[in-house]
Amino acid sequence: KQEVTQIPAALSVPEGENLVLNCSFTDSAIYNLQWFRQDPGKGLTSLLLIQSSQREQTSGRLNASLDKSSGRSTLYIAASQPGDSATYLCAVSPVGSGNTGKLIFGQGTTLQVKP
Amino acid sequence: SQTIHQWPATLVQPVGSPLSLECTVEGTSNPNLYWYRQAAGRGLQLLFYSVGIGQISSEVPQNLSASRPQDRQFILSSKKLLLSDSGFYLCASGQGYEQYFGPGTRLTVT
């Protein structure tokens, strides 16, 4: 059974710091891995999607890497800003889910960037 | 791009009362639809998904049910709510591997 784990559960950093969020998954048989952002009391916004054949994706100050064989992904945030404060979730799409598009989520890392 | 509407935004219901949460999707046709629940301090748990009208798959045994009466309408229901049904309910729409999420409904069962 696929399990997704995110460490740490919470992180507080001063503004301007570069930071890394970690995600691990137990079964390397995945189609892709996604990183989402969730603001308090809100829905999820997709940040980056990495296909299983890719090693990384970049969007602005965000860079996500994927090492499928070791079951790990990292989300790197450069020059963090208070507006980056949110919960970040990673999710994998397991092989065998067919056309259902099912995702398995980690529990998230809650980031606070202090001005 | 897709837009997901959910209502109500918040709901307080007594134990044993019925429930109906609605989700509608704009900007796409024939999407896969999903209901998730997020308990406090926990990740998202997939409750139901649907790949077409009238096609519902349940991921976990529970007190809830789902229906898809129209292509872009997804409804989450319960005949009698339990305290453990409290949580943040999210509807999502997807095609391929991307999912778009609605704003969520905060349900408190008292």
CSV table of C-alpha atoms in Angstrom, one decimal, chain A residues 9 14 20 23 38 49 56 62 75 82 85 93 101 107 111:
chain,number,residue,atom,x,y,z
A,9,ALA,CA,5.2,18.7,9.9
A,14,PRO,CA,12.9,34.1,8.7
A,20,VAL,CA,13.6,22.6,1.5
A,23,CYS,CA,8.3,14.2,0.7
A,38,GLN,CA,-3.1,25.2,0.8
A,49,LEU,CA,3.8,18.3,-11.4
A,56,GLU,CA,12.8,18.2,-11.7
A,62,LEU,CA,10.0,27.0,-6.6
A,75,LEU,CA,10.4,21.2,-2.9
A,82,PRO,CA,5.8,36.0,4.2
A,85,SER,CA,3.3,30.9,4.5
A,93,SER,CA,-0.5,9.1,-8.6
A,101,GLY,CA,-6.5,10.0,-11.6
A,107,GLN,CA,-0.1,15.1,5.6
A,111,LEU,CA,5.4,26.7,6.6
